[in-house]
CSV table of C-alpha atoms and ligand atoms in Angstrom, one decimal:
chain,number,residue,atom,x,y,z
G,1,MET,CA,-0.1,0.0,-0.2
G,2,ASN,CA,1.2,3.6,-0.9
G,3,LEU,CA,1.5,5.6,2.3
G,4,PRO,CA,-1.6,7.7,2.6
G,5,LYS,CA,-0.9,11.8,1.4
G,6,ARG,CA,-4.7,13.0,1.3
G,7,ILE,CA,-7.0,10.9,3.9
G,8,GLY,CA,-10.7,11.7,5.9
G,9,VAL,CA,-11.7,11.5,8.9
G,10,LEU,CA,-16.0,10.8,9.8
G,11,THR,CA,-17.5,10.2,13.3
G,12,SER,CA,-21.4,7.4,12.5
G,13,GLY,CA,-23.7,5.8,15.4
G,14,GLY,CA,-23.9,7.4,18.6
G,15,ASP,CA,-22.1,10.7,19.6
G,16,ALA,CA,-19.7,10.1,22.5
G,17,PRO,CA,-18.1,12.9,24.3
G,18,GLY,CA,-14.6,12.5,23.2
G,19,MET,CA,-14.8,12.6,19.2
G,20,ASN,CA,-13.7,16.0,18.7
G,21,ALA,CA,-11.1,15.2,20.8
G,22,ALA,CA,-10.2,12.2,18.3
G,23,ILE,CA,-10.9,14.7,16.0
G,24,ARG,CA,-8.9,17.0,16.3
G,25,ALA,CA,-5.4,14.1,16.8
G,26,VAL,CA,-6.4,12.9,14.1
G,27,VAL,CA,-5.8,16.3,12.4
G,28,ARG,CA,-3.1,17.3,13.9
G,29,ALA,CA,-1.0,14.0,13.7
G,30,CYS,CA,-2.1,14.5,9.8
G,31,ALA,CA,-0.8,17.8,10.0
G,32,TYR,CA,2.2,16.8,11.7
G,33,ASN,CA,3.2,14.2,9.0
G,34,GLY,CA,2.1,15.9,5.9
G,35,ILE,CA,-0.5,14.2,5.7
G,36,GLU,CA,-4.2,16.7,4.4
G,37,CYS,CA,-7.1,16.1,6.4
G,38,ILE,CA,-10.3,15.8,5.0
G,39,GLY,CA,-13.5,16.6,7.7
G,40,ILE,CA,-16.3,14.2,6.4
G,41,TYR,CA,-20.0,16.0,7.8
G,42,ARG,CA,-22.9,12.4,9.2
G,43,GLY,CA,-20.6,9.9,9.6
G,44,LEU,CA,-21.0,7.3,6.3
G,45,GLN,CA,-24.5,9.6,5.2
G,46,GLY,CA,-21.6,11.9,4.5
G,47,LEU,CA,-19.6,10.0,2.5
G,48,ILE,CA,-22.4,9.1,0.6
G,49,GLU,CA,-23.7,12.6,-0.3
G,50,GLY,CA,-20.3,14.1,-0.3
G,51,ASP,CA,-20.5,16.1,2.6
G,52,PHE,CA,-16.1,17.0,2.5
G,53,LYS,CA,-14.3,19.7,3.7
G,54,GLU,CA,-11.1,19.9,4.0
G,55,LEU,CA,-9.5,20.3,7.9
G,56,ASN,CA,-6.2,22.1,9.2
G,57,ALA,CA,-4.5,22.5,13.0
G,58,ARG,CA,-6.2,25.0,13.6
G,59,SER,CA,-9.4,24.5,12.6
G,60,VAL,CA,-9.5,21.8,15.7
G,61,LYS,CA,-8.8,24.4,17.9
G,62,ASN,CA,-11.2,24.7,20.8
G,63,ILE,CA,-13.0,21.6,20.3
G,64,ILE,CA,-10.9,18.9,22.8
G,65,ASN,CA,-13.4,19.9,25.3
G,66,ARG,CA,-16.8,19.5,24.0
G,67,GLY,CA,-19.2,17.1,24.2
G,68,GLY,CA,-20.7,15.1,20.4
G,69,THR,CA,-18.7,15.0,17.7
G,70,PHE,CA,-18.7,18.5,15.3
G,71,LEU,CA,-18.6,16.6,12.4
G,72,LYS,CA,-21.6,15.1,13.8
G,73,SER,CA,-22.8,11.5,13.6
G,74,ALA,CA,-25.7,9.5,11.5
G,75,ARG,CA,-26.3,5.7,11.8
G,76,SER,CA,-26.2,5.3,7.8
G,77,LYS,CA,-28.9,3.1,6.4
G,78,GLU,CA,-27.7,3.6,2.9
G,79,PHE,CA,-24.2,3.1,3.4
G,80,ARG,CA,-25.8,-0.9,4.1
G,81,THR,CA,-26.4,-0.8,0.5
G,82,GLU,CA,-24.1,-2.0,-2.5
G,83,GLU,CA,-25.2,1.3,-4.2
G,84,GLY,CA,-24.6,3.7,-0.8
G,85,ARG,CA,-20.9,2.5,-0.6
G,86,LYS,CA,-20.1,2.6,-4.4
G,87,LYS,CA,-21.6,5.9,-4.0
G,88,ALA,CA,-19.5,6.8,-1.6
G,89,PHE,CA,-16.5,5.0,-3.1
G,90,GLU,CA,-16.7,7.9,-6.4
G,91,ASN,CA,-16.8,10.5,-3.8
G,92,LEU,CA,-13.5,9.8,-1.5
G,93,LYS,CA,-11.5,9.1,-6.0
G,94,LYS,CA,-13.3,12.4,-7.2
G,95,GLU,CA,-11.5,13.8,-3.5
G,96,ASN,CA,-8.2,12.1,-3.9
G,97,ILE,CA,-8.9,10.4,-0.6
G,98,ASP,CA,-6.1,7.0,-0.3
G,99,ALA,CA,-7.3,6.5,3.7
G,100,LEU,CA,-10.0,7.0,6.4
G,101,VAL,CA,-10.0,7.2,9.9
G,102,VAL,CA,-13.3,6.0,11.6
G,103,ILE,CA,-14.8,7.0,14.8
G,104,GLY,CA,-17.5,5.1,15.9
G,105,GLY,CA,-18.4,1.8,17.0
G,106,ASP,CA,-19.1,-1.7,16.5
G,107,GLY,CA,-21.9,-0.9,13.4
G,108,THR,CA,-19.6,1.4,12.1
G,109,PHE,CA,-16.6,-1.7,11.0
G,110,ALA,CA,-18.6,-4.0,10.5
G,111,GLY,CA,-19.7,-1.5,7.3
G,112,ALA,CA,-15.9,0.0,6.8
G,113,SER,CA,-15.0,-3.9,7.3
G,114,VAL,CA,-17.3,-4.5,4.2
G,115,PHE,CA,-16.0,-1.9,1.8
G,116,ILE,CA,-12.5,-2.7,2.1
G,117,LYS,CA,-13.3,-5.9,1.3
G,118,GLU,CA,-15.3,-4.2,-2.1
G,119,PHE,CA,-13.0,-1.5,-3.1
G,120,ASN,CA,-10.0,-2.4,-1.7
G,121,PHE,CA,-9.7,1.3,0.4
G,122,PRO,CA,-7.8,1.2,3.4
G,123,ILE,CA,-9.8,2.5,6.8
G,124,VAL,CA,-8.6,2.6,10.1
G,125,GLY,CA,-11.4,2.7,12.9
G,126,LEU,CA,-11.3,4.4,16.2
G,127,PRO,CA,-13.9,2.3,19.6
G,128,GLY,CA,-15.9,5.6,19.9
G,129,THR,CA,-19.8,4.9,21.9
G,130,ILE,CA,-20.6,5.2,25.6
G,131,ASP,CA,-20.9,1.2,25.8
G,132,ASN,CA,-17.8,0.0,25.4
G,133,ASP,CA,-18.7,-2.9,24.5
G,134,ILE,CA,-16.2,-2.9,21.7
G,135,ASN,CA,-14.2,-6.3,22.0
G,136,GLY,CA,-10.0,-5.7,21.9
G,137,THR,CA,-10.0,-2.4,23.1
G,138,ASP,CA,-10.2,-2.0,27.2
G,139,TYR,CA,-11.9,1.4,27.0
G,140,THR,CA,-13.9,3.5,24.6
G,141,ILE,CA,-14.4,6.5,23.7
G,142,GLY,CA,-16.2,8.2,26.2
G,143,TYR,CA,-17.5,5.6,28.5
G,144,ASP,CA,-15.4,7.0,31.1
G,145,THR,CA,-16.9,10.2,31.2
G,146,ALA,CA,-20.5,8.5,30.6
G,147,LEU,CA,-19.5,6.8,34.4
G,148,ASN,CA,-19.2,10.3,36.0
G,149,THR,CA,-22.6,11.4,34.2
G,150,VAL,CA,-24.5,8.8,35.8
G,151,VAL,CA,-22.2,8.8,38.8
G,152,GLU,CA,-23.0,12.3,39.7
G,153,ALA,CA,-27.1,11.8,38.8
G,154,ILE,CA,-27.3,9.7,41.2
G,155,ASP,CA,-25.5,11.1,43.7
G,156,LYS,CA,-28.5,13.0,43.4
G,157,ILE,CA,-31.2,10.6,43.7
G,158,ARG,CA,-29.9,9.8,46.1
G,159,ASP,CA,-30.7,12.4,47.9
G,160,THR,CA,-34.0,12.5,47.9
G,161,ALA,CA,-34.0,8.9,48.1
G,162,ASN,CA,-32.8,9.2,51.4
G,163,SER,CA,-35.0,11.9,52.2
G,164,HIS,CA,-38.1,10.0,51.2
G,165,ASN,CA,-37.1,6.3,52.6
G,166,ARG,CA,-37.8,5.3,48.9
G,167,LEU,CA,-36.5,2.8,46.2
G,168,PHE,CA,-36.0,4.4,43.0
G,169,LEU,CA,-34.6,2.2,39.7
G,170,VAL,CA,-32.7,4.6,37.0
G,171,GLU,CA,-32.0,2.9,33.6
G,172,VAL,CA,-28.5,3.5,32.4
G,173,MET,CA,-28.1,3.4,29.2
G,174,GLY,CA,-25.4,0.4,27.4
G,175,ARG,CA,-27.2,-1.5,25.1
G,176,ASP,CA,-26.5,-5.2,25.0
G,177,ALA,CA,-23.5,-4.7,27.7
G,178,GLY,CA,-23.5,-4.0,31.4
G,179,ASP,CA,-20.7,-2.4,31.9
G,180,ILE,CA,-22.1,1.5,32.4
G,181,ALA,CA,-24.3,-0.2,35.0
G,182,LEU,CA,-21.5,-2.3,37.0
G,183,ASN,CA,-19.3,-0.1,37.7
G,184,ALA,CA,-22.1,3.2,37.9
G,185,GLY,CA,-23.3,1.2,40.1
G,186,ILE,CA,-20.4,0.5,41.4
G,187,GLY,CA,-19.5,4.0,42.2
G,188,ALA,CA,-22.7,5.3,43.3
G,189,GLY,CA,-23.1,2.6,45.9
G,190,ALA,CA,-26.3,1.1,44.3
G,191,GLU,CA,-27.6,-2.4,46.8
G,192,GLU,CA,-28.3,-3.8,43.2
G,193,ILE,CA,-27.3,-3.8,39.7
G,194,LEU,CA,-29.0,-6.1,36.4
G,195,ILE,CA,-27.1,-5.9,33.5
G,196,PRO,CA,-27.5,-8.3,30.5
G,197,GLU,CA,-24.9,-10.4,30.8
G,198,GLN,CA,-26.0,-11.8,33.7
G,199,ASN,CA,-30.3,-12.7,34.6
G,200,MET,CA,-30.4,-12.2,38.3
G,201,GLY,CA,-35.1,-12.5,38.4
G,202,ARG,CA,-37.5,-10.3,40.2
G,203,GLU,CA,-37.8,-12.6,42.7
G,204,ARG,CA,-34.0,-13.2,43.5
G,205,LEU,CA,-34.6,-9.1,43.2
G,206,VAL,CA,-37.8,-8.6,45.6
G,207,GLU,CA,-35.9,-11.5,48.2
G,208,SER,CA,-32.7,-9.3,48.2
G,209,LEU,CA,-33.9,-6.1,48.4
G,210,GLY,CA,-36.2,-7.4,51.1
G,211,ARG,CA,-32.7,-8.2,53.5
G,212,SER,CA,-31.2,-5.0,52.4
G,213,LYS,CA,-34.7,-3.6,54.5
G,214,LYS,CA,-34.1,-5.8,57.1
G,215,SER,CA,-31.1,-4.7,57.5
G,216,GLY,CA,-31.2,-1.5,58.3
G,217,LYS,CA,-31.8,0.4,55.9
G,218,THR,CA,-33.9,3.0,54.3
G,219,SER,CA,-33.5,3.9,50.6
G,220,SER,CA,-32.4,2.2,47.7
G,221,ILE,CA,-30.9,2.3,44.2
G,222,VAL,CA,-31.6,-0.1,41.8
G,223,VAL,CA,-29.1,0.2,39.0
G,224,VAL,CA,-30.7,-0.8,36.0
G,225,SER,CA,-29.5,-1.6,32.5
G,226,GLU,CA,-30.7,-1.0,28.8
G,227,GLY,CA,-30.9,-4.3,27.9
G,228,ASP,CA,-31.9,-6.2,30.5
G,229,GLN,CA,-34.0,-8.9,30.8
G,230,ILE,CA,-36.5,-8.3,33.9
G,231,GLY,CA,-35.3,-4.0,33.2
G,232,LYS,CA,-36.9,-4.0,30.2
G,233,ASN,CA,-40.1,-2.7,31.5
G,234,ILE,CA,-38.8,-0.4,34.6
G,235,PHE,CA,-42.7,0.3,35.2
G,236,GLY,CA,-43.6,-3.0,34.7
G,237,LEU,CA,-41.0,-4.1,37.0
G,238,ALA,CA,-41.4,-0.9,39.5
G,239,GLN,CA,-44.7,-1.8,40.2
G,240,TYR,CA,-44.0,-5.6,40.6
G,241,ILE,CA,-41.5,-4.5,43.2
G,242,GLU,CA,-44.0,-2.3,45.0
G,243,GLU,CA,-46.2,-5.1,45.0
G,244,ASN,CA,-44.6,-7.3,46.3
G,245,LEU,CA,-42.5,-4.8,48.3
G,246,LYS,CA,-45.0,-3.1,50.3
G,247,GLU,CA,-42.1,-1.7,52.4
G,248,TYR,CA,-40.5,0.4,49.8
G,249,GLU,CA,-42.7,3.1,46.9
G,250,VAL,CA,-40.7,3.4,44.4
G,251,ARG,CA,-40.1,6.2,41.6
G,252,VAL,CA,-38.3,5.3,38.4
G,253,THR,CA,-35.6,7.4,36.5
G,254,VAL,CA,-34.2,6.7,33.3
G,255,LEU,CA,-31.1,8.9,32.5
G,256,GLY,CA,-31.4,8.5,29.0
G,257,HIS,CA,-29.9,10.1,26.4
G,258,ILE,CA,-28.1,12.7,29.2
G,259,GLN,CA,-25.4,9.9,29.3
G,260,ARG,CA,-24.2,10.9,25.6
G,261,GLY,CA,-23.3,14.7,26.1
G,262,GLY,CA,-21.4,16.6,28.0
G,263,SER,CA,-17.5,18.2,28.4
G,264,PRO,CA,-15.4,15.0,27.8
G,265,SER,CA,-13.5,13.5,31.1
G,266,CYS,CA,-9.3,14.2,31.3
G,267,TYR,CA,-9.2,10.4,31.3
G,268,ASP,CA,-11.2,10.8,27.3
G,269,ARG,CA,-9.9,13.9,26.5
G,270,VAL,CA,-6.2,11.7,27.0
G,271,LEU,CA,-7.4,8.3,25.5
G,272,ALA,CA,-8.5,10.1,22.4
G,273,SER,CA,-5.4,12.0,21.7
G,274,ARG,CA,-3.7,9.2,22.1
G,275,LEU,CA,-6.1,6.7,20.3
G,276,GLY,CA,-6.5,9.5,17.1
G,277,VAL,CA,-2.3,9.8,16.7
G,278,GLY,CA,-2.0,5.7,16.8
G,279,ALA,CA,-4.4,6.1,13.6
G,280,ILE,CA,-2.2,7.9,11.7
G,281,ASP,CA,0.3,6.1,12.7
G,282,ALA,CA,-0.9,3.2,11.8
G,283,LEU,CA,-2.1,4.3,8.6
G,284,LEU,CA,2.0,5.2,7.9
G,285,ARG,CA,2.8,2.0,8.9
G,286,GLY,CA,0.8,1.1,5.8
G,287,GLU,CA,-1.8,-0.9,8.4
G,288,THR,CA,-6.4,-0.8,6.9
G,289,ASN,CA,-9.2,-3.1,8.3
G,290,VAL,CA,-7.7,-2.6,12.0
G,291,MET,CA,-9.1,-0.7,15.6
G,292,ILE,CA,-6.0,0.6,17.5
G,293,GLY,CA,-7.0,-0.2,21.2
G,294,ILE,CA,-5.5,0.5,24.4
G,295,VAL,CA,-4.8,-3.0,26.3
G,296,HIS,CA,-3.1,-2.7,29.7
G,297,ASN,CA,-2.8,0.9,28.7
G,298,LYS,CA,-1.3,0.8,25.6
G,299,VAL,CA,-1.7,1.3,22.5
G,300,ILE,CA,-2.2,-1.9,19.6
G,301,SER,CA,-4.5,-3.0,16.5
G,302,VAL,CA,-6.5,-5.3,16.4
G,303,PRO,CA,-8.8,-6.8,13.1
G,304,PHE,CA,-12.5,-5.5,12.4
G,305,SER,CA,-13.3,-9.2,12.0
G,306,GLU,CA,-12.7,-9.5,16.5
G,307,ALA,CA,-13.8,-5.7,17.2
G,308,ILE,CA,-17.3,-6.5,16.0
G,309,LYS,CA,-17.3,-10.1,17.9
G,310,GLY,CA,-19.1,-9.2,20.5
G,311,SER,CA,-19.0,-7.0,24.1
G,312,ASN,CA,-15.9,-7.7,26.0
G,313,GLU,CA,-17.0,-9.3,28.4
G,314,ILE,CA,-17.7,-9.0,31.9
G,315,ASP,CA,-15.2,-8.9,34.6
G,316,GLU,CA,-17.4,-11.6,37.1
G,317,ASP,CA,-14.9,-10.2,39.7
G,318,LEU,CA,-16.6,-6.5,39.6
G,319,ILE,CA,-20.2,-8.6,40.1
G,320,ARG,CA,-18.7,-10.2,43.1
G,321,VAL,CA,-17.0,-7.1,44.1
G,322,ALA,CA,-20.2,-4.8,43.8
G,323,ASP,CA,-22.2,-8.3,46.0
G,324,ILE,CA,-20.1,-7.3,49.0
G,325,ILE,CA,-20.1,-3.7,49.0
G,326,SER,CA,-23.5,-3.6,48.9
G,327,ILE,CA,-23.9,-5.9,51.9
M,401,F6P,O1,-24.6,3.0,21.4
M,401,F6P,C1,-25.1,4.1,21.7
M,401,F6P,C2,-26.0,4.0,23.0
M,401,F6P,O2,-26.0,5.0,23.1
M,401,F6P,C3,-26.7,2.7,23.3
M,401,F6P,O3,-26.5,2.9,24.7
M,401,F6P,C4,-28.3,3.6,23.2
M,401,F6P,O4,-28.5,2.3,23.5
M,401,F6P,C5,-28.5,3.4,21.1
M,401,F6P,O5,-27.4,4.0,21.7
M,401,F6P,C6,-29.2,4.4,21.4
M,401,F6P,O6,-29.4,5.1,20.4
M,401,F6P,P1,-30.0,6.4,19.6
M,401,F6P,O7,-29.1,7.4,20.4
M,401,F6P,O8,-30.0,6.0,18.6
M,401,F6P,O9,-31.5,6.1,19.6
């Protein structure tokens, strides 16, 4: 593969805090290495529609601290079609772009992988999602910020839960992965944490809450991952608990998209910067069809085929810790 002279960068799928820091790092690593950098707006959809703008080191000033993505993002249905991908390839040729950096989740990497096979076009990916559900990297860009947002919200909920001796069910994001729920739950001192990787069942949940009530707890927080089976109908679960654990009045808070916004944490800014520089390093080494991730605090490359294999395994020891400290 010839070394790239002009690359494109885009953000795709659900946005995540730190995406701007990642774009900034990519753009500046390009400038540092004498590579031209083109911003592609609205993700893979913008690639199909030719929504391009040249970026230089100064185009990305004052964005390291900003949430969202200034390049905007989309979930493109058209890119799933052969015709859509062909249009995208034509646009890249027209613009003389010879490699791409895509920042997104497993859906983005799956699409990129197909594109590489069809057009033999070099692409490197960066994991950008709050869910932390990408195989082959310990952390994804945006996850740490989302955890802090959730913990801050639960701390506030705890104040009112305490004042009224209530039980709160707090639903958090994560699609099919329990990472946000488990780690934020531990950090916020939740009494119970429901995650898709572990099926607790309503009866066991009520039994456990009943025991902790008897042991002297006056209020309780249950963190429920959106993908958890018994949490799927969170209002139904609240009703079930009220009917079977009369001592508690139950309230529900769905945190929703608040978890995707906000200024990125320092951890996410540093991670995004390291991975952004890592993406250009990888392209300069002639790598393609890989995601740049972090494992044991080292920047590494993983084939897209590995990255899209499904979520990172849940750490069983975290579940054990959560059980012990919520007694
Ligand atoms: O993948 C990030 C995420 O926020 C998931 O946690 C959630 O299930 C999904 O995106 C929501 O997607 P949308 O913003 O398209 O509704």
